mmCIF file of C-alpha atoms in Angstrom:
data_model
loop_
_atom_site.group_PDB
_atom_site.id
_atom_site.type_symbol
_atom_site.label_atom_id
_atom_site.label_comp_id
_atom_site.label_asym_id
_atom_site.label_seq_id
_atom_site.Cartn_x
_atom_site.Cartn_y
_atom_site.Cartn_z
ATOM 1 C CA MET O 18 56.048 54.086 228.435
ATOM 2 C CA GLY O 19 58.210 51.615 228.466
ATOM 3 C CA PHE O 20 61.663 50.926 229.166
ATOM 4 C CA ASP O 21 63.736 51.361 226.185
ATOM 5 C CA VAL O 22 67.371 50.108 226.835
ATOM 6 C CA GLY O 23 68.460 51.434 223.264
ATOM 7 C CA ALA O 24 67.799 54.900 224.722
ATOM 8 C CA ILE O 25 70.554 54.540 226.987
ATOM 9 C CA ARG O 26 73.999 56.072 226.448
ATOM 10 C CA VAL O 27 75.206 57.250 230.261
ATOM 11 C CA VAL O 28 74.665 54.379 232.708
ATOM 12 C CA ALA O 29 75.635 56.156 236.424
ATOM 13 C CA CYS O 30 76.436 53.863 239.653
ATOM 14 C CA ASP O 31 75.762 54.192 243.144
ATOM 15 C CA ILE O 32 78.973 53.711 245.055
ATOM 16 C CA PHE O 33 78.728 52.880 248.359
ATOM 17 C CA GLY O 34 77.198 49.552 249.079
ATOM 18 C CA THR O 35 76.145 49.316 244.874
ATOM 19 C CA THR O 36 80.212 49.038 243.683
ATOM 20 C CA VAL O 37 81.900 48.524 246.833
ATOM 21 C CA ASP O 38 81.576 46.849 249.895
ATOM 22 C CA TRP O 39 81.710 49.769 252.684
ATOM 23 C CA ARG O 40 80.615 47.682 255.501
ATOM 24 C CA THR O 41 84.238 45.368 254.902
ATOM 25 C CA GLY O 42 86.262 48.255 254.474
ATOM 26 C CA VAL O 43 85.210 50.481 256.612
ATOM 27 C CA ALA O 44 84.544 48.013 259.784
ATOM 28 C CA GLY O 45 88.123 46.288 259.118
ATOM 29 C CA GLN O 46 89.876 49.781 259.349
ATOM 30 C CA VAL O 47 87.853 51.086 262.548
ATOM 31 C CA ALA O 48 89.024 47.456 264.175
ATOM 32 C CA ALA O 49 92.377 48.147 263.582
ATOM 33 C CA ILE O 50 92.613 52.005 264.446
ATOM 34 C CA ALA O 51 90.848 51.246 267.303
ATOM 35 C CA ALA O 52 92.819 48.060 268.323
ATOM 36 C CA GLU O 53 96.352 50.643 267.874
ATOM 37 C CA ARG O 54 94.534 53.139 270.622
ATOM 38 C CA GLY O 55 94.188 50.439 272.994
ATOM 39 C CA VAL O 56 90.044 50.614 272.326
ATOM 40 C CA ALA O 57 87.558 47.453 272.284
ATOM 41 C CA LEU O 58 84.881 48.081 269.176
ATOM 42 C CA ASP O 59 83.681 45.872 267.389
ATOM 43 C CA GLY O 60 84.208 47.600 263.857
ATOM 44 C CA GLY O 61 81.162 45.756 262.267
ATOM 45 C CA ALA O 62 78.241 47.431 264.949
ATOM 46 C CA PHE O 63 80.076 50.408 264.953
ATOM 47 C CA ALA O 64 80.592 50.457 261.040
ATOM 48 C CA ASP O 65 76.566 49.633 261.340
ATOM 49 C CA ALA O 66 76.239 52.312 263.853
ATOM 50 C CA TRP O 67 78.290 55.564 261.319
ATOM 51 C CA ARG O 68 76.188 54.119 258.744
ATOM 52 C CA GLU O 69 72.847 54.864 259.893
ATOM 53 C CA ARG O 70 73.616 58.540 260.738
ATOM 54 C CA TYR O 71 74.387 58.927 256.887
ATOM 55 C CA LEU O 72 70.658 59.275 255.378
ATOM 56 C CA PRO O 73 69.655 61.639 258.349
ATOM 57 C CA SER O 74 72.504 63.597 257.852
ATOM 58 C CA MET O 75 72.440 64.571 254.542
ATOM 59 C CA ARG O 76 68.544 65.158 254.499
ATOM 60 C CA ARG O 77 69.456 68.117 256.662
ATOM 61 C CA VAL O 78 71.609 69.588 254.084
ATOM 62 C CA ALA O 79 68.912 68.972 251.635
ATOM 63 C CA THR O 80 66.299 70.239 253.250
ATOM 64 C CA GLY O 81 67.862 73.340 254.363
ATOM 65 C CA GLU O 82 68.611 72.755 257.589
ATOM 66 C CA ARG O 83 71.796 73.267 257.410
ATOM 67 C CA GLU O 84 73.955 75.048 255.140
ATOM 68 C CA TRP O 85 75.703 72.363 252.408
ATOM 69 C CA ALA O 86 78.477 70.675 253.860
ATOM 70 C CA TYR O 87 80.391 67.865 251.851
ATOM 71 C CA LEU O 88 80.289 64.032 253.020
ATOM 72 C CA ASP O 89 83.840 64.160 255.319
ATOM 73 C CA THR O 90 81.848 66.647 257.343
ATOM 74 C CA LEU O 91 79.131 65.013 257.940
ATOM 75 C CA HIS O 92 81.105 61.841 258.538
ATOM 76 C CA ARG O 93 83.169 63.610 260.816
ATOM 77 C CA GLU O 94 80.518 64.436 262.979
ATOM 78 C CA SER O 95 78.405 61.357 263.244
ATOM 79 C CA LEU O 96 82.058 59.964 263.958
ATOM 80 C CA ASP O 97 82.180 62.512 266.929
ATOM 81 C CA GLU O 98 78.754 61.749 268.501
ATOM 82 C CA LEU O 99 79.091 57.769 268.838
ATOM 83 C CA LEU O 100 83.017 57.809 270.097
ATOM 84 C CA GLU O 101 81.078 59.928 272.713
ATOM 85 C CA LEU O 102 78.486 57.018 273.015
ATOM 86 C CA HIS O 103 81.069 54.318 273.019
ATOM 87 C CA GLY O 104 83.182 55.850 275.536
ATOM 88 C CA ALA O 105 85.867 55.883 273.895
ATOM 89 C CA ALA O 106 86.555 59.709 272.825
ATOM 90 C CA ASP O 107 89.034 60.437 274.982
ATOM 91 C CA ALA O 108 90.888 57.502 273.387
ATOM 92 C CA ILE O 109 90.841 58.024 269.702
ATOM 93 C CA ASP O 110 92.777 61.654 269.253
ATOM 94 C CA GLU O 111 92.278 64.208 265.966
ATOM 95 C CA GLU O 112 94.937 61.712 263.908
ATOM 96 C CA ALA O 113 93.155 58.718 264.203
ATOM 97 C CA ARG O 114 89.777 60.106 263.359
ATOM 98 C CA ARG O 115 91.003 61.542 260.931
ATOM 99 C CA ARG O 116 92.087 58.421 259.503
ATOM 100 C CA LEU O 117 88.854 56.921 260.495
ATOM 101 C CA VAL O 118 86.995 59.379 258.471
ATOM 102 C CA ARG O 119 89.093 58.714 255.746
ATOM 103 C CA SER O 120 88.480 55.088 256.027
ATOM 104 C CA TRP O 121 85.415 55.898 253.381
ATOM 105 C CA HIS O 122 87.932 56.995 251.124
ATOM 106 C CA ARG O 123 89.615 52.618 250.875
ATOM 107 C CA LEU O 124 87.112 50.295 250.125
ATOM 108 C CA PRO O 125 87.086 46.859 248.318
ATOM 109 C CA ALA O 126 85.674 46.304 245.071
ATOM 110 C CA TRP O 127 82.578 43.824 244.864
ATOM 111 C CA ASP O 128 84.009 41.202 242.883
ATOM 112 C CA ASP O 129 82.107 41.450 239.588
ATOM 113 C CA THR O 130 82.438 45.075 239.655
ATOM 114 C CA VAL O 131 85.500 45.677 237.562
ATOM 115 C CA ASP O 132 85.235 43.113 234.776
ATOM 116 C CA GLY O 133 81.377 44.500 234.786
ATOM 117 C CA LEU O 134 82.385 47.988 234.664
ATOM 118 C CA ALA O 135 84.787 47.714 232.110
ATOM 119 C CA ARG O 136 82.098 45.755 229.771
ATOM 120 C CA LEU O 137 79.665 47.774 230.141
ATOM 121 C CA ARG O 138 82.215 50.842 229.100
ATOM 122 C CA GLU O 139 82.351 48.905 225.391
ATOM 123 C CA ARG O 140 79.003 50.712 225.102
ATOM 124 C CA TYR O 141 78.129 53.233 226.947
ATOM 125 C CA VAL O 142 79.491 55.792 228.567
ATOM 126 C CA VAL O 143 79.493 55.114 232.847
ATOM 127 C CA THR O 144 80.220 56.869 235.665
ATOM 128 C CA ALA O 145 79.759 56.948 239.184
ATOM 129 C CA LEU O 146 77.087 58.805 240.185
ATOM 130 C CA SER O 147 77.530 58.920 243.931
ATOM 131 C CA ASN O 148 76.789 61.063 247.493
ATOM 132 C CA GLY O 149 80.798 61.493 248.291
ATOM 133 C CA GLY O 150 82.789 63.885 248.131
ATOM 134 C CA PHE O 151 84.575 64.850 244.673
ATOM 135 C CA ALA O 152 88.392 63.527 246.524
ATOM 136 C CA LEU O 153 86.759 60.607 248.450
ATOM 137 C CA LEU O 154 85.487 59.248 245.189
ATOM 138 C CA THR O 155 88.828 60.298 243.453
ATOM 139 C CA ASN O 156 91.075 57.849 245.922
ATOM 140 C CA LEU O 157 88.268 55.255 246.650
ATOM 141 C CA VAL O 158 88.403 54.655 242.364
ATOM 142 C CA LYS O 159 91.595 55.086 242.399
ATOM 143 C CA GLY O 160 92.602 52.332 245.106
ATOM 144 C CA ALA O 161 90.029 49.893 243.984
ATOM 145 C CA ALA O 162 90.972 50.510 240.287
ATOM 146 C CA LEU O 163 87.589 51.095 239.245
ATOM 147 C CA PRO O 164 87.109 51.314 235.158
ATOM 148 C CA PHE O 165 84.930 54.693 235.339
ATOM 149 C CA ASP O 166 84.758 57.075 232.171
ATOM 150 C CA CYS O 167 84.480 60.062 234.642
ATOM 151 C CA ILE O 168 83.516 60.590 238.752
ATOM 152 C CA LEU O 169 80.050 62.524 239.143
ATOM 153 C CA SER O 170 79.814 63.799 242.976
ATOM 154 C CA ALA O 171 76.846 65.136 244.923
ATOM 155 C CA GLU O 172 79.263 68.020 245.338
ATOM 156 C CA LEU O 173 78.634 69.311 242.034
ATOM 157 C CA ALA O 174 74.669 69.593 242.849
ATOM 158 C CA ARG O 175 75.233 71.117 246.081
ATOM 159 C CA THR O 176 72.571 68.292 247.151
ATOM 160 C CA TYR O 177 72.266 65.096 248.029
ATOM 161 C CA LYS O 178 70.475 61.993 246.519
ATOM 162 C CA PRO O 179 68.004 61.546 246.427
ATOM 163 C CA GLU O 180 66.582 65.076 246.457
ATOM 164 C CA PRO O 181 66.138 65.461 242.199
ATOM 165 C CA GLU O 182 68.897 67.619 241.676
ATOM 166 C CA ALA O 183 71.542 65.206 242.216
ATOM 167 C CA TYR O 184 70.543 63.209 239.300
ATOM 168 C CA LEU O 185 69.254 65.977 236.838
ATOM 169 C CA THR O 186 73.299 67.799 237.244
ATOM 170 C CA ALA O 187 74.874 64.270 236.330
ATOM 171 C CA ALA O 188 72.322 64.389 233.131
ATOM 172 C CA ARG O 189 72.952 68.334 232.100
ATOM 173 C CA LEU O 190 77.010 68.217 232.717
ATOM 174 C CA LEU O 191 76.866 64.750 230.421
ATOM 175 C CA ASP O 192 75.082 66.768 227.774
ATOM 176 C CA VAL O 193 71.833 63.980 227.684
ATOM 177 C CA GLN O 194 69.030 63.972 229.278
ATOM 178 C CA PRO O 195 67.110 62.049 231.843
ATOM 179 C CA ALA O 196 65.667 59.375 230.268
ATOM 180 C CA GLU O 197 69.240 58.071 228.711
ATOM 181 C CA VAL O 198 70.543 57.635 231.649
ATOM 182 C CA LEU O 199 70.185 54.478 233.251
ATOM 183 C CA MET O 200 70.722 54.963 237.285
ATOM 184 C CA VAL O 201 72.519 51.650 239.223
ATOM 185 C CA ALA O 202 71.846 51.281 242.221
ATOM 186 C CA ALA O 203 71.178 48.517 245.720
ATOM 187 C CA HIS O 204 69.373 50.784 247.643
ATOM 188 C CA LYS O 205 65.196 51.209 247.458
ATOM 189 C CA TRP O 206 65.613 54.983 248.413
ATOM 190 C CA ASP O 207 68.358 56.077 245.592
ATOM 191 C CA ILE O 208 66.141 53.681 243.067
ATOM 192 C CA ASP O 209 63.201 55.565 243.917
ATOM 193 C CA GLY O 210 65.029 59.192 243.231
ATOM 194 C CA ALA O 211 66.109 58.710 240.203
ATOM 195 C CA LYS O 212 62.667 57.538 238.719
ATOM 196 C CA ARG O 213 61.284 60.565 240.441
ATOM 197 C CA ALA O 214 64.308 62.864 238.514
ATOM 198 C CA GLY O 215 63.447 60.588 234.864
ATOM 199 C CA LEU O 216 66.195 58.635 234.702
ATOM 200 C CA ALA O 217 65.306 54.759 234.098
ATOM 201 C CA THR O 218 66.781 52.395 236.757
ATOM 202 C CA ALA O 219 68.239 49.093 237.304
ATOM 203 C CA PHE O 220 68.294 47.678 240.559
ATOM 204 C CA LEU O 221 71.033 45.943 241.331
ATOM 205 C CA GLU O 222 70.820 43.064 244.466
ATOM 206 C CA ARG O 223 73.442 43.203 247.358
ATOM 207 C CA PRO O 224 72.562 40.695 249.954
ATOM 208 C CA LEU O 225 75.381 40.905 251.837
ATOM 209 C CA GLU O 226 75.444 45.119 251.555
ATOM 210 C CA LYS O 227 75.210 45.468 255.428
ATOM 211 C CA GLY O 228 76.853 42.069 256.793
ATOM 212 C CA PRO O 229 75.316 39.428 257.538
ATOM 213 C CA SER O 230 73.057 40.195 260.531
ATOM 214 C CA LEU O 231 71.012 42.830 258.677
ATOM 215 C CA THR O 232 68.392 43.395 255.752
ATOM 216 C CA ALA O 233 69.500 44.934 252.721
ATOM 217 C CA ASP O 234 66.902 45.797 250.422
ATOM 218 C CA ARG O 235 65.620 43.558 248.077
ATOM 219 C CA ALA O 236 63.975 43.474 244.881
ATOM 220 C CA ASP O 237 60.864 42.751 245.938
ATOM 221 C CA ASP O 238 59.822 45.522 247.559
ATOM 222 C CA VAL O 239 62.077 47.720 244.437
ATOM 223 C CA GLU O 240 60.137 49.370 241.921
ATOM 224 C CA SER O 241 62.564 49.362 238.973
ATOM 225 C CA ASP O 242 62.788 48.714 234.975
ATOM 226 C CA LEU O 243 65.487 46.579 235.245
ATOM 227 C CA VAL O 244 66.651 43.670 238.756
ATOM 228 C CA VAL O 245 70.136 42.685 238.258
ATOM 229 C CA ARG O 246 72.355 40.694 240.872
ATOM 230 C CA GLY O 247 75.597 41.681 239.189
ATOM 231 C CA PHE O 248 77.291 44.190 237.035
ATOM 232 C CA GLY O 249 78.308 41.214 235.312
ATOM 233 C CA GLU O 250 74.576 40.370 234.812
ATOM 234 C CA LEU O 251 73.629 43.906 233.880
ATOM 235 C CA ALA O 252 76.328 44.083 230.922
ATOM 236 C CA ALA O 253 74.629 40.709 229.571
ATOM 237 C CA LEU O 254 71.631 42.542 229.678
ATOM 238 C CA LEU O 255 72.047 45.280 227.713
ATOM 239 C CA GLU O 256 74.379 44.051 225.428
ATOM 240 C CA ALA O 257 71.444 42.013 224.488
ATOM 241 C CA GLY O 258 69.550 45.501 223.356
ATOM 242 C CA PRO O 259 69.556 47.655 220.120
ATOM 243 C CA ARG O 260 72.246 49.593 219.693
ATOM 244 C CA THR O 261 71.071 53.280 218.841
#
């Protein structure tokens, strides 16, 4: 069965990289905090290395290798490892480490995000659906003025995307069928996970998600119901479809 735009009732949006620019936000805060402590750290390279530990740390939770831990805890564990590797562990104290972990709570929205989400809300329930913890997402959404109808954190499912239960929990909480949810993400792994759970999918290209030196996921490598280059384009595409 093909994609039916008329069946969509909920638009669920990934956050890190899709809705907000995690790399610019984290890199700038890392560089600033390191400079305060007299440490020479390349903020961009450090942010990249931190992000590389993101999926593996969550996979250990999803597979049962370790007990449930929300994302701030996983980020803190990865941060401590990286500071040791960079020889900066002694210079970055506990207060600075807490601020670094909370850098993921303060990230700038991409230029198209706020207006695009507002347009989508005119027709759909629009929710964040992220691996970020509930407090993290609340702070991030408030700080970036993201006009979501609600926030759905993987913390509510006690597992992480791309595990099916993370997506299915969102559908259950909003009292819709999985096929009535359109998952919007800039990552192949997220699109693939949503498809396995029975959700409709929209791959949103973010060529600069990983900065100027690394290659972000590309539409040519992703099988998705829709491919768009921003939230405004997604809103226009869905507005052209039938109303239910």
